[in-house]
Amino acid sequence: MKVYTGTVTRGQGHATALGFPTANITLPDASVSGIYAARVKVDDTEYMAAVFADQKRKVLEAHLLDYSGDLSGKNMTIELSKKIREHENFVNDADLRAAIASDVAKVKKFFEDFQRIMVFGTFDIVHEGHADLFRQARALASNPYLIVSVARDTVAERIKGMKPRNSEEARRTAVARHALVDEAVLGDEEGYIGHIRTNMPDIIALGYDQKGEFVENLEQDLHDAGMETRVVRLAAFKPEVYKTSKLV
């Protein structure tokens, strides 16, 4: 998955006139072109988007689904998930508008077909036990999108009684690079339901040894938040070997 970050600039207004306003950032390389389903993050809020990688103008144009407003000057991150089609030239605006509407419908269908699965941990080092956790979690759905919640430094220290060896951002970055992980996010500094609500998982997969107030109250807290997320407990994988405390 390609990820691009940049400051949103004002475009020419053509997409807005067609009924599909976009937020644009610079496209720095020549490796992508055409229309993509993508995830866009602005101010820690994530949106689904249809994105046009325009190699002629070296611009990524993102039409954010379920958003209206001006993002000019904001910092935006675009993660391209799947190519929808190649770029085409249209002889008139009516044909272009119809093509964009079709693209948007395909993007919505792409994300609707995913089942979002969320797992949690500190991940001070990413080892084979974590890889098995990711594999088990992905196996819970036919079309999984795995989100890994990485504990904040303050939370990890409070629970474990000591600071992690690596910073929260270093740990999140290491997890995000794993081939089985679609997205890695930082957890809440207070409580936990806030970032779960933001990511809206269909399934939460708990590790075999995760316990405490968070786990005990999880199903009730999800219900109180109006979420129908299913909670699943995963099996252990060689805990006598693959446990961070035994490996460091």
mmCIF file of C-alpha atoms in Angstrom:
data_model
loop_
_atom_site.group_PDB
_atom_site.id
_atom_site.type_symbol
_atom_site.label_atom_id
_atom_site.label_comp_id
_atom_site.label_asym_id
_atom_site.label_seq_id
_atom_site.Cartn_x
_atom_site.Cartn_y
_atom_site.Cartn_z
ATOM 1 C CA MET A 1 0.000 0.000 0.000
ATOM 2 C CA LYS A 2 1.346 3.392 -0.987
ATOM 3 C CA VAL A 3 1.092 6.208 1.560
ATOM 4 C CA TYR A 4 1.448 9.908 0.754
ATOM 5 C CA THR A 5 1.376 12.929 3.047
ATOM 6 C CA GLY A 6 1.134 16.585 2.120
ATOM 7 C CA THR A 7 -0.565 19.918 2.657
ATOM 8 C CA VAL A 8 -3.938 20.342 0.971
ATOM 9 C CA THR A 9 -3.920 22.924 -1.819
ATOM 10 C CA ARG A 10 -6.792 24.484 -3.737
ATOM 11 C CA GLY A 11 -7.522 22.943 -7.126
ATOM 12 C CA GLN A 12 -9.154 24.387 -10.214
ATOM 13 C CA GLY A 13 -12.693 23.729 -8.977
ATOM 14 C CA HIS A 14 -13.636 21.379 -11.827
ATOM 15 C CA ALA A 15 -14.364 18.412 -9.544
ATOM 16 C CA THR A 16 -16.507 20.600 -7.280
ATOM 17 C CA ALA A 17 -18.509 21.802 -10.295
ATOM 18 C CA LEU A 18 -19.139 18.162 -11.179
ATOM 19 C CA GLY A 19 -20.493 17.494 -7.678
ATOM 20 C CA PHE A 20 -17.443 15.640 -6.345
ATOM 21 C CA PRO A 21 -15.203 18.135 -4.486
ATOM 22 C CA THR A 22 -11.648 17.029 -3.825
ATOM 23 C CA ALA A 23 -8.790 17.784 -1.457
ATOM 24 C CA ASN A 24 -5.495 17.766 -3.341
ATOM 25 C CA ILE A 25 -1.886 17.089 -2.371
ATOM 26 C CA THR A 26 1.258 16.780 -4.463
ATOM 27 C CA LEU A 27 2.025 13.395 -6.048
ATOM 28 C CA PRO A 28 5.802 12.985 -5.658
ATOM 29 C CA ASP A 29 6.476 9.899 -7.785
ATOM 30 C CA ALA A 30 5.460 8.136 -10.992
ATOM 31 C CA SER A 31 4.543 4.746 -9.542
ATOM 32 C CA VAL A 32 0.753 5.237 -9.342
ATOM 33 C CA SER A 33 -1.902 6.464 -11.749
ATOM 34 C CA GLY A 34 -5.639 6.143 -12.198
ATOM 35 C CA ILE A 35 -8.440 5.826 -9.658
ATOM 36 C CA TYR A 36 -8.039 4.210 -6.229
ATOM 37 C CA ALA A 37 -10.040 3.297 -3.165
ATOM 38 C CA ALA A 38 -8.141 4.947 -0.324
ATOM 39 C CA ARG A 39 -8.129 5.879 3.320
ATOM 40 C CA VAL A 40 -7.530 9.527 4.096
ATOM 41 C CA LYS A 41 -6.577 10.904 7.497
ATOM 42 C CA VAL A 42 -6.956 14.560 8.507
ATOM 43 C CA ASP A 43 -6.573 15.764 12.120
ATOM 44 C CA ASP A 44 -6.597 12.147 13.395
ATOM 45 C CA THR A 45 -9.948 11.491 11.700
ATOM 46 C CA GLU A 46 -10.070 8.846 8.973
ATOM 47 C CA TYR A 47 -12.292 8.904 5.883
ATOM 48 C CA MET A 48 -12.901 6.611 2.949
ATOM 49 C CA ALA A 49 -12.099 8.270 -0.355
ATOM 50 C CA ALA A 50 -11.984 7.891 -4.105
ATOM 51 C CA VAL A 51 -8.569 9.183 -5.190
ATOM 52 C CA PHE A 52 -7.370 10.183 -8.647
ATOM 53 C CA ALA A 53 -3.606 9.885 -9.121
ATOM 54 C CA ASP A 54 -3.032 12.434 -11.891
ATOM 55 C CA GLN A 55 0.449 11.949 -13.307
ATOM 56 C CA LYS A 56 0.024 14.802 -15.799
ATOM 57 C CA ARG A 57 -0.444 17.405 -13.047
ATOM 58 C CA LYS A 58 1.452 15.417 -10.374
ATOM 59 C CA VAL A 59 -1.506 15.640 -7.999
ATOM 60 C CA LEU A 60 -3.505 13.258 -5.822
ATOM 61 C CA GLU A 61 -7.162 14.344 -5.827
ATOM 62 C CA ALA A 62 -9.127 12.833 -2.950
ATOM 63 C CA HIS A 63 -12.919 12.895 -2.874
ATOM 64 C CA LEU A 64 -13.716 12.133 0.771
ATOM 65 C CA LEU A 65 -16.885 10.137 1.285
ATOM 66 C CA ASP A 66 -19.248 11.456 3.966
ATOM 67 C CA TYR A 67 -17.397 14.759 4.356
ATOM 68 C CA SER A 68 -18.104 18.343 3.363
ATOM 69 C CA GLY A 69 -15.918 21.347 4.091
ATOM 70 C CA ASP A 70 -12.706 23.103 3.139
ATOM 71 C CA LEU A 71 -9.472 21.307 4.028
ATOM 72 C CA SER A 72 -7.128 23.827 2.415
ATOM 73 C CA GLY A 73 -3.898 24.191 4.380
ATOM 74 C CA LYS A 74 -4.507 21.014 6.412
ATOM 75 C CA ASN A 75 -2.003 18.185 6.585
ATOM 76 C CA MET A 76 -3.472 15.088 4.923
ATOM 77 C CA THR A 77 -2.316 11.480 4.622
ATOM 78 C CA ILE A 78 -3.587 9.285 1.781
ATOM 79 C CA GLU A 79 -3.193 5.504 1.912
ATOM 80 C CA LEU A 80 -4.051 3.895 -1.426
ATOM 81 C CA SER A 81 -5.818 0.576 -0.831
ATOM 82 C CA LYS A 82 -6.912 -0.765 -4.229
ATOM 83 C CA LYS A 83 -6.842 0.426 -7.822
ATOM 84 C CA ILE A 84 -10.342 0.823 -9.265
ATOM 85 C CA ARG A 85 -9.490 1.649 -12.869
ATOM 86 C CA GLU A 86 -6.984 3.297 -15.169
ATOM 87 C CA HIS A 87 -7.188 6.975 -16.044
ATOM 88 C CA GLU A 88 -9.412 7.777 -19.012
ATOM 89 C CA ASN A 89 -10.072 10.922 -21.036
ATOM 90 C CA PHE A 90 -13.732 11.909 -21.459
ATOM 91 C CA VAL A 91 -15.138 14.070 -24.236
ATOM 92 C CA ASN A 92 -17.683 15.843 -22.030
ATOM 93 C CA ASP A 93 -18.511 16.534 -18.392
ATOM 94 C CA ALA A 94 -21.607 14.340 -18.423
ATOM 95 C CA ASP A 95 -19.528 11.239 -19.198
ATOM 96 C CA LEU A 96 -16.884 12.241 -16.653
ATOM 97 C CA ARG A 97 -19.521 12.806 -13.940
ATOM 98 C CA ALA A 98 -21.032 9.368 -14.636
ATOM 99 C CA ALA A 99 -17.587 7.736 -14.443
ATOM 100 C CA ILE A 100 -16.798 9.425 -11.113
ATOM 101 C CA ALA A 101 -20.169 8.380 -9.687
ATOM 102 C CA SER A 102 -19.377 4.798 -10.691
ATOM 103 C CA ASP A 103 -15.927 5.065 -9.094
ATOM 104 C CA VAL A 104 -17.419 6.322 -5.832
ATOM 105 C CA ALA A 105 -19.922 3.452 -5.779
ATOM 106 C CA LYS A 106 -17.115 0.936 -6.311
ATOM 107 C CA VAL A 107 -15.067 2.514 -3.515
ATOM 108 C CA LYS A 108 -18.025 2.239 -1.116
ATOM 109 C CA LYS A 109 -18.537 -1.394 -2.099
ATOM 110 C CA PHE A 110 -14.829 -2.116 -1.605
ATOM 111 C CA PHE A 111 -14.873 -0.847 1.974
ATOM 112 C CA GLU A 112 -18.273 -2.352 2.809
ATOM 113 C CA ASP A 113 -16.969 -5.802 1.858
ATOM 114 C CA PHE A 114 -14.168 -5.574 4.424
ATOM 115 C CA GLN A 115 -14.587 -6.897 7.929
ATOM 116 C CA ARG A 116 -12.587 -4.712 10.294
ATOM 117 C CA ILE A 117 -10.770 -6.670 12.998
ATOM 118 C CA MET A 118 -8.976 -4.989 15.885
ATOM 119 C CA VAL A 119 -6.295 -6.372 18.215
ATOM 120 C CA PHE A 120 -4.460 -4.679 21.087
ATOM 121 C CA GLY A 121 -1.037 -4.782 22.674
ATOM 122 C CA THR A 122 2.164 -3.010 23.660
ATOM 123 C CA PHE A 123 4.347 -4.616 20.947
ATOM 124 C CA ASP A 124 7.669 -3.522 22.452
ATOM 125 C CA ILE A 125 9.224 -5.935 19.991
ATOM 126 C CA VAL A 126 7.268 -7.645 17.216
ATOM 127 C CA HIS A 127 7.926 -11.386 17.377
ATOM 128 C CA GLU A 128 6.505 -14.618 15.992
ATOM 129 C CA GLY A 129 3.910 -14.776 18.752
ATOM 130 C CA HIS A 130 2.514 -11.473 17.502
ATOM 131 C CA ALA A 131 2.591 -12.745 13.926
ATOM 132 C CA ASP A 132 0.443 -15.699 15.020
ATOM 133 C CA LEU A 133 -1.908 -13.285 16.794
ATOM 134 C CA PHE A 134 -2.273 -11.359 13.528
ATOM 135 C CA ARG A 135 -2.814 -14.565 11.527
ATOM 136 C CA GLN A 136 -5.485 -15.831 13.928
ATOM 137 C CA ALA A 137 -7.258 -12.465 13.876
ATOM 138 C CA ARG A 138 -7.262 -12.296 10.072
ATOM 139 C CA ALA A 139 -8.653 -15.839 9.883
ATOM 140 C CA LEU A 140 -11.830 -14.630 11.617
ATOM 141 C CA ALA A 141 -13.082 -13.034 8.369
ATOM 142 C CA SER A 142 -13.099 -13.921 4.692
ATOM 143 C CA ASN A 143 -12.056 -10.388 3.703
ATOM 144 C CA PRO A 144 -10.212 -9.004 6.752
ATOM 145 C CA TYR A 145 -8.839 -5.538 7.425
ATOM 146 C CA LEU A 146 -6.594 -5.829 10.468
ATOM 147 C CA ILE A 147 -6.218 -2.793 12.733
ATOM 148 C CA VAL A 148 -3.641 -3.052 15.522
ATOM 149 C CA SER A 149 -4.033 -0.774 18.529
ATOM 150 C CA VAL A 150 -0.657 0.026 20.105
ATOM 151 C CA ALA A 151 -0.664 1.037 23.772
ATOM 152 C CA ARG A 152 0.400 4.584 24.633
ATOM 153 C CA ASP A 153 3.598 4.942 26.676
ATOM 154 C CA THR A 154 1.741 6.161 29.771
ATOM 155 C CA VAL A 155 -0.788 3.328 29.606
ATOM 156 C CA ALA A 156 1.861 0.644 29.087
ATOM 157 C CA GLU A 157 3.852 1.942 32.050
ATOM 158 C CA ARG A 158 0.763 2.052 34.262
ATOM 159 C CA ILE A 159 -0.254 -1.515 33.403
ATOM 160 C CA LYS A 160 3.185 -3.155 33.329
ATOM 161 C CA GLY A 161 4.857 -1.064 36.017
ATOM 162 C CA MET A 162 7.700 -0.006 33.744
ATOM 163 C CA LYS A 163 8.217 2.057 30.611
ATOM 164 C CA PRO A 164 8.405 0.233 27.264
ATOM 165 C CA ARG A 165 11.882 -0.053 25.778
ATOM 166 C CA ASN A 166 10.666 1.742 22.645
ATOM 167 C CA SER A 167 8.511 4.853 22.269
ATOM 168 C CA GLU A 168 4.853 4.567 21.286
ATOM 169 C CA GLU A 169 5.495 5.972 17.805
ATOM 170 C CA ALA A 170 8.451 3.640 17.227
ATOM 171 C CA ARG A 171 6.304 0.690 18.303
ATOM 172 C CA ARG A 172 3.385 1.795 16.128
ATOM 173 C CA THR A 173 5.676 2.228 13.116
ATOM 174 C CA ALA A 174 7.204 -1.235 13.579
ATOM 175 C CA VAL A 175 3.751 -2.848 13.771
ATOM 176 C CA ALA A 176 2.503 -0.903 10.739
ATOM 177 C CA ARG A 177 5.346 -2.361 8.660
ATOM 178 C CA HIS A 178 4.268 -5.951 9.359
ATOM 179 C CA ALA A 179 2.950 -7.721 6.264
ATOM 180 C CA LEU A 180 -0.168 -9.003 8.072
ATOM 181 C CA VAL A 181 -1.188 -5.575 9.416
ATOM 182 C CA ASP A 182 -3.351 -3.193 7.394
ATOM 183 C CA GLU A 183 -3.245 -0.309 9.864
ATOM 184 C CA ALA A 184 -1.595 0.466 13.208
ATOM 185 C CA VAL A 185 -3.065 3.128 15.489
ATOM 186 C CA LEU A 186 -2.232 4.491 18.922
ATOM 187 C CA GLY A 187 -4.677 3.735 21.712
ATOM 188 C CA ASP A 188 -6.338 6.262 23.988
ATOM 189 C CA GLU A 189 -4.365 7.854 26.812
ATOM 190 C CA GLU A 190 -7.446 7.746 29.054
ATOM 191 C CA GLY A 191 -9.896 4.867 28.728
ATOM 192 C CA TYR A 192 -10.098 2.898 25.503
ATOM 193 C CA ILE A 193 -13.558 3.131 23.942
ATOM 194 C CA GLY A 194 -12.850 6.387 22.092
ATOM 195 C CA HIS A 195 -10.404 5.005 19.560
ATOM 196 C CA ILE A 196 -12.434 1.813 19.199
ATOM 197 C CA ARG A 197 -15.448 3.932 18.240
ATOM 198 C CA THR A 198 -13.299 5.880 15.773
ATOM 199 C CA ASN A 199 -12.140 2.692 14.037
ATOM 200 C CA MET A 200 -15.502 0.854 14.240
ATOM 201 C CA PRO A 201 -14.269 -2.760 14.198
ATOM 202 C CA ASP A 202 -16.659 -5.571 13.357
ATOM 203 C CA ILE A 203 -14.605 -7.925 15.524
ATOM 204 C CA ILE A 204 -12.263 -7.404 18.468
ATOM 205 C CA ALA A 205 -9.791 -10.266 18.908
ATOM 206 C CA LEU A 206 -8.285 -10.531 22.384
ATOM 207 C CA GLY A 207 -5.017 -12.299 23.103
ATOM 208 C CA TYR A 208 -5.140 -15.449 25.203
ATOM 209 C CA ASP A 209 -3.615 -13.675 28.232
ATOM 210 C CA GLN A 210 -5.205 -10.227 28.034
ATOM 211 C CA LYS A 211 -7.106 -9.462 31.222
ATOM 212 C CA GLY A 212 -8.085 -6.673 33.596
ATOM 213 C CA GLU A 213 -10.793 -4.031 33.726
ATOM 214 C CA PHE A 214 -10.511 -3.298 29.993
ATOM 215 C CA VAL A 215 -11.328 -6.902 29.117
ATOM 216 C CA GLU A 216 -13.884 -7.478 31.874
ATOM 217 C CA ASN A 217 -16.002 -4.465 30.889
ATOM 218 C CA LEU A 218 -15.370 -4.502 27.145
ATOM 219 C CA GLU A 219 -18.601 -6.082 25.919
ATOM 220 C CA GLN A 220 -20.747 -3.870 28.159
ATOM 221 C CA ASP A 221 -18.819 -0.745 27.146
ATOM 222 C CA LEU A 222 -19.233 -1.600 23.463
ATOM 223 C CA HIS A 223 -22.963 -2.087 24.007
ATOM 224 C CA ASP A 224 -23.232 1.220 25.887
ATOM 225 C CA ALA A 225 -21.441 2.940 22.991
ATOM 226 C CA GLY A 226 -24.042 1.582 20.560
ATOM 227 C CA MET A 227 -21.631 -0.815 18.878
ATOM 228 C CA GLU A 228 -22.389 -4.394 17.821
ATOM 229 C CA THR A 229 -18.753 -5.476 17.725
ATOM 230 C CA ARG A 230 -18.156 -9.187 18.304
ATOM 231 C CA VAL A 231 -15.467 -10.068 20.879
ATOM 232 C CA VAL A 232 -13.369 -13.200 20.297
ATOM 233 C CA ARG A 233 -10.641 -14.750 22.440
ATOM 234 C CA LEU A 234 -7.662 -16.109 20.458
ATOM 235 C CA ALA A 235 -5.621 -19.187 21.294
ATOM 236 C CA ALA A 236 -2.130 -19.183 22.793
ATOM 237 C CA PHE A 237 0.877 -19.783 20.547
ATOM 238 C CA LYS A 238 3.951 -21.217 22.285
ATOM 239 C CA PRO A 239 3.644 -18.838 25.277
ATOM 240 C CA GLU A 240 6.640 -20.486 26.921
ATOM 241 C CA VAL A 241 8.753 -19.129 24.057
ATOM 242 C CA TYR A 242 7.040 -16.187 22.371
ATOM 243 C CA LYS A 243 6.414 -13.713 25.151
ATOM 244 C CA THR A 244 8.141 -10.325 25.070
ATOM 245 C CA SER A 245 9.263 -10.608 28.700
ATOM 246 C CA LYS A 246 11.071 -13.856 27.839
ATOM 247 C CA LEU A 247 12.703 -12.456 24.700
ATOM 248 C CA VAL A 248 14.203 -9.201 26.005
#
